[in-house]
């Protein structure tokens, strides 16, 4: 039984752009049929003019970092000075204020064509570290915020136990910590998936989870066949400290404790040795690049081309939300590599869109999303081909236009589970997203 028929003026089908497609959505929110060569909208069809692509997957998010936008651009500094400012925002979060902020941030994502977010969640407890009456109140706030904004979420509940290689958490970090990996696992086990939400796991970093507890987190994820993410070699200081503590690189340490594998994604993977790259590729461990954050924090340019060639699937994330624009993340990955290598064309537009769609959803545990084909989740977004950025290019080059010219501002429609979340650039569930953002962020500074 068909619930809705959409007529797509142009659609990206993974390898090429096809004009005139009728896409039928079933009652359970999946693509029931997809017919090409339909030159005009069928009677009663929802018309999507522009280029429709699968919904974008934001594989790495810290929702509360959105409150830092612009305020951290004053003066100079490093990742570590930026982190001090981040801690101050984290201290002011409550379950209610985090729901309000995340709802607005996820609505901003929907406006940018994102239909699924991987939320790397580590603000678990009250300031000082005391659990809330519901130990998962903060995680539940994020899950409900995604529902209120109309997008899917994979909550990557994060083990964050140490200030660095066994050091006790500092005062700002106490609310992140469960004390031990076993206590983390007990709390995380109480989180339940629902129609729009999956539950995964994360290791904050090799700094934040002692080596003898890494296997506990990895085992929890393995038992549930859940995604497992980890910040990996984002900073050279992390590598140096790991060598001092264990005599190996962070990648080798994770491998030695059973963390790597096809359900695991390393986030950033910036400062790697040749042996690290080989290990990640051989284990089919994924790589989530976050170029706008990596350049914002002056982290460096990760070896994405070499990682993919070695066998590591690529996904993309907006991380600290310096901007929320997956098209910019895709473009930046290629342009960063051009600057480093002084050659062009490391990835095709099709490959970059695949990283932003199918491979991103797979990294978040949704293998049935990110494709416009029968049986897939009916999650898709439409990009204008007639804006000042996109007008004048041949429609057969729609993928190139989307990746190398369009921005989040060109997203016209976003559909999740067959239902409009964004229509003609307006959010259907959050009436005034800019005001929602302003109010939620102001409350954290009060």
Coordinates of N, CA and C in Angstrom, one line a residue, residues 30 43 52-53 111 116 135 144 240 266 273 320:
X30 N 9.2 3.4 4.0 CA 10.3 3.0 3.2 C 9.9 3.2 1.7
X43 N -0.7 12.4 -11.0 CA -1.7 13.1 -10.2 C -1.6 12.8 -8.7
X52 N 17.3 15.7 -5.9 CA 17.1 14.9 -4.7 C 18.2 13.9 -4.5
X53 N 18.7 13.8 -3.3 CA 19.7 12.9 -3.0 C 19.3 12.1 -1.7
X111 N 17.3 21.3 8.3 CA 17.3 22.4 7.3 C 18.5 22.2 6.4
X116 N 19.9 12.0 9.7 CA 20.4 11.1 10.8 C 21.7 11.6 11.4
X135 N 19.5 8.0 35.6 CA 20.9 8.2 35.2 C 21.2 8.5 33.8
X144 N 14.9 12.5 22.7 CA 13.6 13.2 22.5 C 13.8 14.4 21.6
X240 N 51.8 11.4 21.6 CA 53.0 11.4 22.5 C 52.7 10.9 23.9
X266 N 36.8 5.3 13.7 CA 37.7 6.3 14.3 C 37.4 7.7 13.8
X273 N 50.6 6.8 11.7 CA 51.8 6.3 11.1 C 51.3 5.4 9.9
X320 N 32.0 19.9 16.0 CA 31.8 21.0 16.9 C 30.8 22.0 16.4

